[in-house]
Coordinates of C-alpha atoms in Angstrom, one line a residue:
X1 CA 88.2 -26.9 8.0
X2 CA 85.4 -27.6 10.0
X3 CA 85.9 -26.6 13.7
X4 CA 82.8 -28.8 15.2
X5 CA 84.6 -31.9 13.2
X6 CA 87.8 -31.1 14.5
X7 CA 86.8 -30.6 17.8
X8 CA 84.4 -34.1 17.8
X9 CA 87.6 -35.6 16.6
X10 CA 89.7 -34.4 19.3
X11 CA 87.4 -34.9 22.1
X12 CA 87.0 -38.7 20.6
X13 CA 90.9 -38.7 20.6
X14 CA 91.4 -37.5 24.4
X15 CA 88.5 -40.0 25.6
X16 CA 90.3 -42.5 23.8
X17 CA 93.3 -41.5 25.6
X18 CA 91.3 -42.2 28.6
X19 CA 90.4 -45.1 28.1
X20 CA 94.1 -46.2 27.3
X21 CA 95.3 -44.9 30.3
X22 CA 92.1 -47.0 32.7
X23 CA 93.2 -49.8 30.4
X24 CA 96.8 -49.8 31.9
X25 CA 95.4 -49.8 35.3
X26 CA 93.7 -52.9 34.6
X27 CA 96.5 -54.9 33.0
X28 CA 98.5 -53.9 36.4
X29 CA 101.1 -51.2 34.8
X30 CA 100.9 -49.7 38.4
X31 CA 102.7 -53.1 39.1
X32 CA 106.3 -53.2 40.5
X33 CA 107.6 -55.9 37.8
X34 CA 109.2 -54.1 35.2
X35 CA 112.9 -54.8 35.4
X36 CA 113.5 -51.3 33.5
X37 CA 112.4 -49.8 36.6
X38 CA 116.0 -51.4 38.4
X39 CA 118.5 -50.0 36.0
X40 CA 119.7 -47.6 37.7
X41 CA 120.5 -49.2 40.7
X42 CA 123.8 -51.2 41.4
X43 CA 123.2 -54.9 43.1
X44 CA 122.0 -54.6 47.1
X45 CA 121.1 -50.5 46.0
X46 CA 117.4 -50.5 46.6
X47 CA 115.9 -50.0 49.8
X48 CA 118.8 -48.4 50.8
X49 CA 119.1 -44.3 51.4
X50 CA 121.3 -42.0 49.1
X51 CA 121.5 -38.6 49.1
X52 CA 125.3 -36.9 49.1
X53 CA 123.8 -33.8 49.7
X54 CA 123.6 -35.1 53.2
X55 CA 126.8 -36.4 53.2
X56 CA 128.1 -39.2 50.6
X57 CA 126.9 -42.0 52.1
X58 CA 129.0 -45.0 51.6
X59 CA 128.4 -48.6 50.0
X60 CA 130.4 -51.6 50.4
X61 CA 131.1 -54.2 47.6
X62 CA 130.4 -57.2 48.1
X63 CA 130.1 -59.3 44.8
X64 CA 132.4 -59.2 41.7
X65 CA 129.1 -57.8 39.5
X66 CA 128.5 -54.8 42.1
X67 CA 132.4 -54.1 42.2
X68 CA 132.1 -53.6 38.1
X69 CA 128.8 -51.6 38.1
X70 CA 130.2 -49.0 40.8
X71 CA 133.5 -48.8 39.1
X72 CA 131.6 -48.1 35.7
X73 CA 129.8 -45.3 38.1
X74 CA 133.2 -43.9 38.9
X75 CA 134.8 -43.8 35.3
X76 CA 131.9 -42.0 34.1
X77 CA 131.8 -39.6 37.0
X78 CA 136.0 -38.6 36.2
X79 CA 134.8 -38.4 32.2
X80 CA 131.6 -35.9 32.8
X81 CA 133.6 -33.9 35.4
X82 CA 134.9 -31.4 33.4
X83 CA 131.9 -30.5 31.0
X84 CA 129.7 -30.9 33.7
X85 CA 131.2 -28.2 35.9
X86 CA 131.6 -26.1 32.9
X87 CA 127.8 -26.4 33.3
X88 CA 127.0 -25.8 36.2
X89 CA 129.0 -23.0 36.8
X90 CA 127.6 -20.6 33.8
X91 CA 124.5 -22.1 35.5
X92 CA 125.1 -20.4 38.8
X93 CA 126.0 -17.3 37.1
X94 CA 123.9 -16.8 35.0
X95 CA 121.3 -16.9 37.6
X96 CA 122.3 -14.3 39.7
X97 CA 122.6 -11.8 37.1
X98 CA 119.3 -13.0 36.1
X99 CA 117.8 -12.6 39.6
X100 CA 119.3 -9.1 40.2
X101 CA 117.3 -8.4 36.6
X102 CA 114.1 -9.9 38.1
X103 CA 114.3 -8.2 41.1
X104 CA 114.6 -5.0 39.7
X105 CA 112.4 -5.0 37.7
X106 CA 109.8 -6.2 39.9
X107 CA 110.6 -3.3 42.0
X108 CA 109.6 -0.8 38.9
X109 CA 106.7 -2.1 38.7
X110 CA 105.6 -0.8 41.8
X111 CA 107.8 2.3 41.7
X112 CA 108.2 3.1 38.0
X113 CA 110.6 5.9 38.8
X114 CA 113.3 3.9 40.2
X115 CA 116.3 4.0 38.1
X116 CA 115.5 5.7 34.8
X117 CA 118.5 7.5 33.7
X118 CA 119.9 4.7 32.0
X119 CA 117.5 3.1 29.1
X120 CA 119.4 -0.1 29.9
X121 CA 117.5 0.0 33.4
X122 CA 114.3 0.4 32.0
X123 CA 111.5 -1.9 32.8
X124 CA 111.2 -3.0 29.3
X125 CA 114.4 -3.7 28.7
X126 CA 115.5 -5.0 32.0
X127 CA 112.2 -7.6 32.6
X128 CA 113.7 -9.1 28.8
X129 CA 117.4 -9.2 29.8
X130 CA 115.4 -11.2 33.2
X131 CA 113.5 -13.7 31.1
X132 CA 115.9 -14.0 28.4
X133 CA 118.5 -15.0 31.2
X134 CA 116.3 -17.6 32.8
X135 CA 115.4 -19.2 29.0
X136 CA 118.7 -19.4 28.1
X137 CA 121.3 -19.1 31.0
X138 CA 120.2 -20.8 34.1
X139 CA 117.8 -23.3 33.0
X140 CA 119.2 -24.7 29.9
X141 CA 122.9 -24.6 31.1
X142 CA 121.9 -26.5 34.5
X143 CA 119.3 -29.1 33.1
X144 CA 122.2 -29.8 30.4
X145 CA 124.9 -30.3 33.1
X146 CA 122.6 -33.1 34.8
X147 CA 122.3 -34.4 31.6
X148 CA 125.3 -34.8 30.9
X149 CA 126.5 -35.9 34.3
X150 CA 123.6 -38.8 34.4
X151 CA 123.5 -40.0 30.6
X152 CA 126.9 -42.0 31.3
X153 CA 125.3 -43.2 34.3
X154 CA 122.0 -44.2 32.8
X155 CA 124.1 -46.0 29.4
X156 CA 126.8 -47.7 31.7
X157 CA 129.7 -45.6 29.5
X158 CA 131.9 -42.9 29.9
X159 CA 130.8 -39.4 28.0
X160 CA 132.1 -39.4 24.3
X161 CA 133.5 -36.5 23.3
X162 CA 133.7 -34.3 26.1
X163 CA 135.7 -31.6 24.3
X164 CA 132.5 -31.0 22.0
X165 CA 130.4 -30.6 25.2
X166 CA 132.4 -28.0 26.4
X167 CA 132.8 -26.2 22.9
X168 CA 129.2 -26.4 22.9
X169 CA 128.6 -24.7 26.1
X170 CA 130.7 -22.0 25.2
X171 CA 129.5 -21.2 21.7
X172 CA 126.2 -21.4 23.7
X173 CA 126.8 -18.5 26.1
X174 CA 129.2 -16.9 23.7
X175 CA 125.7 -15.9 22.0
X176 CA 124.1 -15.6 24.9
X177 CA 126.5 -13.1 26.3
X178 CA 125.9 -11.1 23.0
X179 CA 122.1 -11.5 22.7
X180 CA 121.7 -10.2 26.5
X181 CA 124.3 -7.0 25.3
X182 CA 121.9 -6.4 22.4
X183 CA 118.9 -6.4 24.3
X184 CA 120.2 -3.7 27.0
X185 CA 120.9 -1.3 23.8
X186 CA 117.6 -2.0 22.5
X187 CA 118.2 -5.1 19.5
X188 CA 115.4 -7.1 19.6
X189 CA 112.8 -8.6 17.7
X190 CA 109.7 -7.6 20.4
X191 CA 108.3 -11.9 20.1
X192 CA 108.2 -13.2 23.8
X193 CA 111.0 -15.9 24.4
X194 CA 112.8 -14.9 20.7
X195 CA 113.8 -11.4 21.7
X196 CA 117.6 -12.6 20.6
X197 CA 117.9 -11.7 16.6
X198 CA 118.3 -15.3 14.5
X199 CA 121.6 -14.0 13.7
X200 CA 122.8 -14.2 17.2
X201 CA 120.4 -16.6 18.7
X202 CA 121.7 -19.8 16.3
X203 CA 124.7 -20.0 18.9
X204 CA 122.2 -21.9 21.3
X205 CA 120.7 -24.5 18.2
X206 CA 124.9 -25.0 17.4
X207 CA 125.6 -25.2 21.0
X208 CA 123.3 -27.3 21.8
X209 CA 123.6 -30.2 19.0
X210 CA 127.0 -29.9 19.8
X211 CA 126.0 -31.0 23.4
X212 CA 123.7 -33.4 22.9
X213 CA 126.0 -35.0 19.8
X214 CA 127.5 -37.2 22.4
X215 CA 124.2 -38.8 23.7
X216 CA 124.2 -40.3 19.8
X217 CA 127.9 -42.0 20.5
X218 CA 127.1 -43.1 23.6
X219 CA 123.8 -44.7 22.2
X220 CA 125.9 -46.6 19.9
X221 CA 128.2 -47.8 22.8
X222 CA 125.6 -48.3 25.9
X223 CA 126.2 -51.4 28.3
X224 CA 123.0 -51.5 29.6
X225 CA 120.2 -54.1 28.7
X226 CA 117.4 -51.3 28.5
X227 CA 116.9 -47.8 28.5
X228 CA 115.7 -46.2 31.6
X229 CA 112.7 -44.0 30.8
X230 CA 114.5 -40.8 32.1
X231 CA 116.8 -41.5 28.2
X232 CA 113.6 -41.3 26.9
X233 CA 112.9 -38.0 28.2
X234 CA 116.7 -37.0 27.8
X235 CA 116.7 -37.5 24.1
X236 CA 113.6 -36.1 23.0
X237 CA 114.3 -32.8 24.6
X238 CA 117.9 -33.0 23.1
X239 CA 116.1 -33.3 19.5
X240 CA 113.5 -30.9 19.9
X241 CA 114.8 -27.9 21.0
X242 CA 116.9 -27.1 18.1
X243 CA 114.2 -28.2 16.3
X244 CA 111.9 -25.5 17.8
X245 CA 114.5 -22.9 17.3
X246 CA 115.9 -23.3 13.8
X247 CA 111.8 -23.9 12.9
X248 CA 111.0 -20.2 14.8
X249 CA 114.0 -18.3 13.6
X250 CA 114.2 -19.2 9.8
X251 CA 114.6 -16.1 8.6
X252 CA 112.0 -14.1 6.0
X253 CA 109.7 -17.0 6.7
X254 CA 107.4 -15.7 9.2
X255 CA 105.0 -12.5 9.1
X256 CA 102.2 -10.7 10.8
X257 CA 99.7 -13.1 12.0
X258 CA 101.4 -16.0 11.3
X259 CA 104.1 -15.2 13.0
X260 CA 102.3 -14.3 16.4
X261 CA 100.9 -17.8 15.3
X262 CA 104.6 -19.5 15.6
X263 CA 105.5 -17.4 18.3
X264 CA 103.3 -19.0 20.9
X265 CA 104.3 -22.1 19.3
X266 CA 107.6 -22.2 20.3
X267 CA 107.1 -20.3 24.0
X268 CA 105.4 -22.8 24.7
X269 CA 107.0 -26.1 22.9
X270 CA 110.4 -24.6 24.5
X271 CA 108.9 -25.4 28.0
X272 CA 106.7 -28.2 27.3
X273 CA 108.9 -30.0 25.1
X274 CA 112.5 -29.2 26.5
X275 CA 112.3 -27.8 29.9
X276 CA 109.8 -30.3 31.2
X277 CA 111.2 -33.6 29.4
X278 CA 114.9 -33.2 31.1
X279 CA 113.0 -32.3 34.4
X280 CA 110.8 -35.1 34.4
X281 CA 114.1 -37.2 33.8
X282 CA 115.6 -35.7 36.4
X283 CA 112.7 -36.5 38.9
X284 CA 112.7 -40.5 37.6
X285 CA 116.2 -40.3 38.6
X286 CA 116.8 -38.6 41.6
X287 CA 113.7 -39.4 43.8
X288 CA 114.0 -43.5 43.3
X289 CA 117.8 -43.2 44.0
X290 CA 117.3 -41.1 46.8
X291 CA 114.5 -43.4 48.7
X292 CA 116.0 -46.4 47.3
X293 CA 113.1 -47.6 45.3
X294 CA 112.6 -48.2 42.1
X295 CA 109.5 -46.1 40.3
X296 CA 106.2 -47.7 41.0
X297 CA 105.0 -48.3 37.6
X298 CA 107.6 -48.1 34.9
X299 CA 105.0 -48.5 32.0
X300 CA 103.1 -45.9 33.0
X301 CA 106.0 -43.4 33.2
X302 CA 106.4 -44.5 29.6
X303 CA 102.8 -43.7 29.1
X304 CA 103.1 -40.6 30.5
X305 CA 105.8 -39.9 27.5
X306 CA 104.3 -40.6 24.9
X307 CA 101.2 -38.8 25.9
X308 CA 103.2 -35.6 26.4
X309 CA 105.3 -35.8 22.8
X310 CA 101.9 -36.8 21.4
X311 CA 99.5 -33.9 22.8
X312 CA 101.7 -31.4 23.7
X313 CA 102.5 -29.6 20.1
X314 CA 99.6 -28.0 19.7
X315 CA 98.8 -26.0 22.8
X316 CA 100.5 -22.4 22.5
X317 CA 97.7 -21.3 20.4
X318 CA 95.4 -21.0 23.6
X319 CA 97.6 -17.9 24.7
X320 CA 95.7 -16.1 21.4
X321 CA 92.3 -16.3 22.3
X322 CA 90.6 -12.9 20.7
X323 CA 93.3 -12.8 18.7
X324 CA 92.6 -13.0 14.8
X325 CA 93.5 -16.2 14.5
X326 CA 91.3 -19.0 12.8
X327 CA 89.1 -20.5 15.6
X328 CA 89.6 -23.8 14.7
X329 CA 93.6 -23.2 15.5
X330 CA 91.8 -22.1 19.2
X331 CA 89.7 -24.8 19.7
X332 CA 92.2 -27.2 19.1
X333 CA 94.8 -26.3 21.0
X334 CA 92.2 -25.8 23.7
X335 CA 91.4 -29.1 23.7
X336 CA 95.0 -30.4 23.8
X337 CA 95.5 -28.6 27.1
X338 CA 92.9 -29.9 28.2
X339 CA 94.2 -33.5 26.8
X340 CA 97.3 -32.8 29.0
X341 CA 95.6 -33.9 32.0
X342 CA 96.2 -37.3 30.5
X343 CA 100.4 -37.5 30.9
X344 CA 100.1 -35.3 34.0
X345 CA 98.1 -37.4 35.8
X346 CA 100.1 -40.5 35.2
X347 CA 103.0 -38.9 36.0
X348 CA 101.4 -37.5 39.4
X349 CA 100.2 -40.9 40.3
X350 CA 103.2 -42.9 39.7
X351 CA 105.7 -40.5 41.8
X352 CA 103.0 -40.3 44.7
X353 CA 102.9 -44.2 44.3
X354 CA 106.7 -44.4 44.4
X355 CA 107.1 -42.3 47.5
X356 CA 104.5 -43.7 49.4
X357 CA 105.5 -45.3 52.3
X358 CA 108.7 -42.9 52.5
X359 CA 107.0 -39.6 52.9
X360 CA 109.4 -39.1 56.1
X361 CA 112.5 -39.3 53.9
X362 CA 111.4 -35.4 52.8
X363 CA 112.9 -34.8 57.3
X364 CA 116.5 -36.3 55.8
X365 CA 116.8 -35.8 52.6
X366 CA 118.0 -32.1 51.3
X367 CA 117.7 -33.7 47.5
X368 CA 114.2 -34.8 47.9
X369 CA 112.8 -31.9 49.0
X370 CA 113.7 -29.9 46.5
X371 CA 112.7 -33.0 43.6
X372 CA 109.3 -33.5 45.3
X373 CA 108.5 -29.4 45.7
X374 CA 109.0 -29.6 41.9
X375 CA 106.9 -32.3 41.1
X376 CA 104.2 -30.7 42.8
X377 CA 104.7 -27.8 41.3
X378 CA 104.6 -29.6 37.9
X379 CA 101.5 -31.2 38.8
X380 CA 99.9 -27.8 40.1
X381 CA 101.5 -25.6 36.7
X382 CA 99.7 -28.2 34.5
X383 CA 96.7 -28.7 35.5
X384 CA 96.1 -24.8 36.2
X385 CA 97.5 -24.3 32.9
X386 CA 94.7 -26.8 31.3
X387 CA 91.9 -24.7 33.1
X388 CA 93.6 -21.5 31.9
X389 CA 93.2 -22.1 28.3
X390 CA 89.6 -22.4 28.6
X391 CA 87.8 -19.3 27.4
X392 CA 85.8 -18.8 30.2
X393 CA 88.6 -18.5 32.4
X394 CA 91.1 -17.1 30.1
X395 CA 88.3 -13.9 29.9
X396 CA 89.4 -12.9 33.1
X397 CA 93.5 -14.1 33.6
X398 CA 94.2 -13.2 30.0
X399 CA 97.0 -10.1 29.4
X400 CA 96.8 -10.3 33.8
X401 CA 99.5 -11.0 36.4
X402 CA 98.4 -14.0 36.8
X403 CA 99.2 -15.1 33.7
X404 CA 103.0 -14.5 34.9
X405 CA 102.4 -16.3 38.0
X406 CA 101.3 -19.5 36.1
X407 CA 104.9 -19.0 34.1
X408 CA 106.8 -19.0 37.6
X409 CA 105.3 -21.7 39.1
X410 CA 106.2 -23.9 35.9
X411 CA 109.9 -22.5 35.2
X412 CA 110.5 -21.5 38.8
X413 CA 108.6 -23.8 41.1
X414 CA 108.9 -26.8 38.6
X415 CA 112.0 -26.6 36.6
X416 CA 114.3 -24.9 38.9
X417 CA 113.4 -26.8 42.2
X418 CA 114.1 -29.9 40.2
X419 CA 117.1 -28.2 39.1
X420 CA 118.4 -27.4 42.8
X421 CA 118.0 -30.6 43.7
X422 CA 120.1 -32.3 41.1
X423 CA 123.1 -29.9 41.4
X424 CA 122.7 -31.0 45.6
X425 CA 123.0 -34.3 44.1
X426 CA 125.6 -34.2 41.4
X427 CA 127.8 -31.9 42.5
X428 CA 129.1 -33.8 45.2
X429 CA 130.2 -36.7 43.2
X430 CA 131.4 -34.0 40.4
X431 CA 134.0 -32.5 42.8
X432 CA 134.4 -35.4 45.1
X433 CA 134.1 -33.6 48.0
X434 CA 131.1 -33.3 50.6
X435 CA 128.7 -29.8 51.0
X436 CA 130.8 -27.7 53.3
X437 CA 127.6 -26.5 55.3
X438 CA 124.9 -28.6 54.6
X439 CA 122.8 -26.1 57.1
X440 CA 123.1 -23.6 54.0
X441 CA 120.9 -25.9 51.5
X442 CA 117.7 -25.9 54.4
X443 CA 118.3 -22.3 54.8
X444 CA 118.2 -22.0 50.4
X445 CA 115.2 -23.9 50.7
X446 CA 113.3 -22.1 53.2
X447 CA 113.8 -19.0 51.5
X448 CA 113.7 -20.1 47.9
X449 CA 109.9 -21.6 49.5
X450 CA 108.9 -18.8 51.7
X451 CA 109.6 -16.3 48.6
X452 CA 107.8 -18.0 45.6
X453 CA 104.6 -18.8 47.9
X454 CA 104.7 -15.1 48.7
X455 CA 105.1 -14.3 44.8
X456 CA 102.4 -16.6 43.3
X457 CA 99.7 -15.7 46.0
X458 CA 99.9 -12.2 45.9
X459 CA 100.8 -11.9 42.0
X460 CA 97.7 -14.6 41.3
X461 CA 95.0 -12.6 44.0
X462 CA 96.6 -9.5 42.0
X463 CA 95.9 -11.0 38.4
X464 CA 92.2 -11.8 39.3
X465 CA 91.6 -9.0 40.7
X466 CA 93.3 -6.8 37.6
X467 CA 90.7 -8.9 35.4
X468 CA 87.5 -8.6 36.5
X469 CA 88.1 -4.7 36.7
X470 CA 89.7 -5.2 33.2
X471 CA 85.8 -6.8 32.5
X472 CA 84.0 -4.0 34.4
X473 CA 83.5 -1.7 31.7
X474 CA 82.1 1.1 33.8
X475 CA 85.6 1.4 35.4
X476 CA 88.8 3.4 34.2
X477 CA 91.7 1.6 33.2
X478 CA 93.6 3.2 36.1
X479 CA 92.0 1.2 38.8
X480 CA 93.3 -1.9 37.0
X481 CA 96.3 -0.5 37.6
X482 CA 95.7 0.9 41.1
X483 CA 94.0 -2.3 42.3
X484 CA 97.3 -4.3 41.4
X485 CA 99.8 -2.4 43.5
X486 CA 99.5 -3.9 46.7
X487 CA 99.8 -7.2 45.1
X488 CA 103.0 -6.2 43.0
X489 CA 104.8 -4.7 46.3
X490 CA 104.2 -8.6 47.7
X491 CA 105.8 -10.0 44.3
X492 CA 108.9 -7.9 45.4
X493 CA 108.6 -9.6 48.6
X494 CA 109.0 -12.4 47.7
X495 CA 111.5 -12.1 44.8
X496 CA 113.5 -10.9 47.3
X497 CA 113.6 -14.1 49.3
X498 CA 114.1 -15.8 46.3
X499 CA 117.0 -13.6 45.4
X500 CA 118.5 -14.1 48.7
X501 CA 117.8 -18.0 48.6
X502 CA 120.1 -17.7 45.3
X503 CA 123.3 -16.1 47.1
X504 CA 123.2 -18.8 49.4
X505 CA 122.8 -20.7 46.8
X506 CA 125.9 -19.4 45.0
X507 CA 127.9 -18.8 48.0
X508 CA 127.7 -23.0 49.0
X509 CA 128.3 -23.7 45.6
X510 CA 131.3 -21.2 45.7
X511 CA 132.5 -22.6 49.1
X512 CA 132.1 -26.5 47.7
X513 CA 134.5 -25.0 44.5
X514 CA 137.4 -24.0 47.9
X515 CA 136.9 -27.4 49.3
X516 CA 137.6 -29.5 46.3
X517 CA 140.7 -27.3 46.0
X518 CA 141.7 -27.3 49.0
X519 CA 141.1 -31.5 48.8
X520 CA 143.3 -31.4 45.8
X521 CA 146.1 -30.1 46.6
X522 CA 146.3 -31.8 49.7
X523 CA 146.2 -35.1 47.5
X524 CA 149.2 -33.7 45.3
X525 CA 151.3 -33.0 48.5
X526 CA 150.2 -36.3 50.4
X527 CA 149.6 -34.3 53.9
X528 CA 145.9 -35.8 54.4
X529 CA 144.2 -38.9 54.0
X530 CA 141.8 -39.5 51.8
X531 CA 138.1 -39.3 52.7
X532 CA 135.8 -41.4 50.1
X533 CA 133.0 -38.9 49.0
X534 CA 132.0 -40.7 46.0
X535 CA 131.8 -43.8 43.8
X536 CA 135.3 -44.8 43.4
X537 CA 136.1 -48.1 44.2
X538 CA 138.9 -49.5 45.2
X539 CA 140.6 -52.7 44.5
X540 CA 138.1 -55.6 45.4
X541 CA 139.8 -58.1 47.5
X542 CA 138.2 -62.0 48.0
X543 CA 137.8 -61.9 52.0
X544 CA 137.3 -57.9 52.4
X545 CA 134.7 -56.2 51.3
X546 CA 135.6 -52.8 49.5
X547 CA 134.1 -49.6 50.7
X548 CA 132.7 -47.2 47.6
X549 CA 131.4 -44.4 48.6

């Protein structure tokens, strides 16, 4: 194949793209007409503030219609209860086992003789027990848990199913479990993000078909008129992934250079085409409902979906520049990075459009701070990532820490932000019982915030500076290594924030676990009354108007 043809057509492709996307501007997509854009709020909803992170705020019910949509609301809360917990609570787990991993091995970094008795505590094994944890622990299992707490929300019906949810879940960290025990006594297959063997690693494809099985039932029974974009999102990620991973793990099927070939393609599908589709969701959920707005231009979050599915595929190849790999492969996925821009900046321009005007929500609101921290990071993650895989700048951040700091501002200060601030969301109505200390989620915040800015700047200042000594010829490798250590000692800075940030974290979450106990059993013995913390309605009477909280 010819590479200048491929690239003319490409480039022809993306300013077409352009063109599509100045086109919508035109015909007024940034307009607030679309009634897609409205689904997800009950009558007398918008312009009114929600965040039960703050306290479940209450709404009264005033009309026969708003009394059936905030009942639906409460039936589908009682049905995802259960598998949504399940969730959440490997979730938080998972990622402070994960964290202490991190942490650790952070700290070796910087002093490489820490702990070295054990091979289990090595760096290389402990920094892929870290990752591997992340990929498959705390992301997947608390994305899936808002997933399945808002699909019965966003369909108007109860989750089908729910036994095969939570089946799923645990055949999911069942392997898990096992992978993570191989990896500490050395299994694994050496490819970045497929460490796990096939053999162990098909529990998370079964798991997670058997999770996302119920999205196709309650397809088949939605109540709703259309489906809100965040569905969009939601089902697409539930179809790729196993996808992805049956396609990278079919055994016997892929060798040397092809194989480093499919192994960037999946690292980086898995994020672009799992991790940010149910985070993207999440944000076209949480910050409307939380500001009481719908999104400014529904079309062009639409846009900014297909543009994603459609340029997306191709751009783990950029990670194997100098690698001998046909050129043309390079070159293209090049230029589909570069294509990203497209999708991200329709998605950056619709939530900036969406909050404007609300900006001083971010004092009130625990929820939105966390959603909009992650949308900037998203914005911030994608666009570095499209200047990254040019080969001018990939000369210098290529095999550098600051290839690792582009990872955590994607995973860390895009997925899991948006991921804090849906549990602060969710759980609430989950439980049915209010945060115990809301003072706890600013203090998460501040140190979840303080510590990654402390990890990207000094891992990304470190990176640079380890590549242009990397470029320098004259110099010994050594001083790549030397110059670097200042830099690394400020990453364990700030993973230790972060760390912290996630035992507060895990404590509240713990804590919220006592109170709906404590709330329950009080119910069973009739010894307290009853405070409404979330959507259940109660009996709608013709001259009083019912309080739903």
């Amino acid at each position: 194949m010819n590479p200048s043809a491929l690239l003319l057509a490409t480039f022809i492709l993306s300013v077409a793209g352009l063109f599509a996307f100045i086109w919508s501007l035109r015909k007024g997509l940034f307009e607030q007409q679309s009634s897609g854009a409205g689904v997800i709020f009950a009558p007398e909803e918008i312009g009114r503030f929600d965040d039960p992170a703050n306290g479940v705020s209450r709404l009264s019910a005033r009309s026969a219609e708003q009394q059936a949509e905030l009942k639906d609301r409460a039936l589908a809360d009682r049905a995802t209860a259960v598998p949504a917990f399940v969730l959440f609570t490997f979730a938080v787990a998972w990622l402070l086992v994960a964290s202490a991993a991190g942490l650790l091995s952070s700290i070796k970094l910087h002093a490489p003789d820490l702990l070295v008795s054990q091979a289990w505590l090595t760096f290389g094994r402990l920094r892929t027990i870290h990752l591997n944890l992340v990929a498959y622990g705390w992301a997947p299992m608390g994305l899936l848990g808002l997933v399945v707490w808002l699909l019965p929300r966003l369909l108007g019906t109860p989750l089908q199913f729910p036994r095969l949810t939570v089946t799923g879940a645990l055949i999911w960290n069942a392997g898990l479990i096992t992978g993570i025990v191989g990896l500490a006594n050395g299994l694994s297959t050496g490819m970045e993000w497929l460490e796990i063997p096939w053999y162990i690693g098909t529990a998370f494809a079964i798991g997670g078909m058997m999770i996302g099985l119920p999205m196709v039932a309650m397809l088949r029974q939605r109540r709703v008129h259309h489906l809100y974009v965040s569905v969009w999102y939601m089902g697409a990620a539930l179809f790729w992934f196993p996808i992805l991973y049956i396609v990278a793990n079919i055994p016997g099927l892929h060798f040397g250079v092809e194989q480093a070939t499919m192994n960037w393609w999946y690292g980086h599908n898995v994020l672009g085409l799992f991790y940010t589709p149910l985070s993207i969701a999440c944000i076209y959920y949480f910050l409307p409902k939380v500001i009481g707005r719908p999104v400014q231009s529904y079309n062009l979050s639409l846009l900014g979906f297909w543009t994603l599915a459609f340029f997306y595929g191709q751009v783990g190849a950029h990670h194997l520049i100098g690698g001998p790999i046909p050129e043309w492969l390079v070159t293209l996925s090049i230029v589909q990075s570069v294509m990203m821009l497209v999708p991200v900046l329709a998605f950056t321009t619709n939530i900036h459009l969406t909050l404007k005007g609300h900006f001083l929500t971010l004092k009130r609101s625990h929820t939105l701070r966390f959603i909009v921290f992650g949308a900037m990071m998203y914005t911030l993650a994608s666009v570095q990532g499209s200047f990254e895989a040019l080969r001018s700048f990939n000369s210098i951040t290529h095999f550098t820490h600051f290839t690792v700091a582009h990872a955590h501002i994607g995973m860390y200060g895009f997925v899991s932000m948006v991921l804090f601030g849906g549990m602060y969301f969710a759980v609430p109505r989950i439980l049915d019982v209010n945060w115990p200390r809301p003072a706890l989620i600013s203090l998460h915040f501040w140190l979840v915030a303080a510590g990654f800015g402390t990890y990207i700047v000094t891992l990304s200042i470190g990176g640079v500076l380890q590549g242009l000594v990397l470029l320098d010829g004259a110099m010994p490798f050594i001083e790549s290594v030397k110059v670097t250590r200042p830099w690394l000692i400020g990453r364990s800075v700030g993973g230790a924030l972060m760390t912290i940030g996630h035992i507060v974290f895990a404590v509240h979450f713990y804590l919220a676990l006592k109170a709906a106990e404590r709330q329950r059993q009080a119910d069973a013995l009739g010894t307290t009354p009853r405070q409404a913390t979330a959507e259940a309605p109660v009996a709608l009477k013709p001259a009083t108007p019912t309080v739903i909280s």
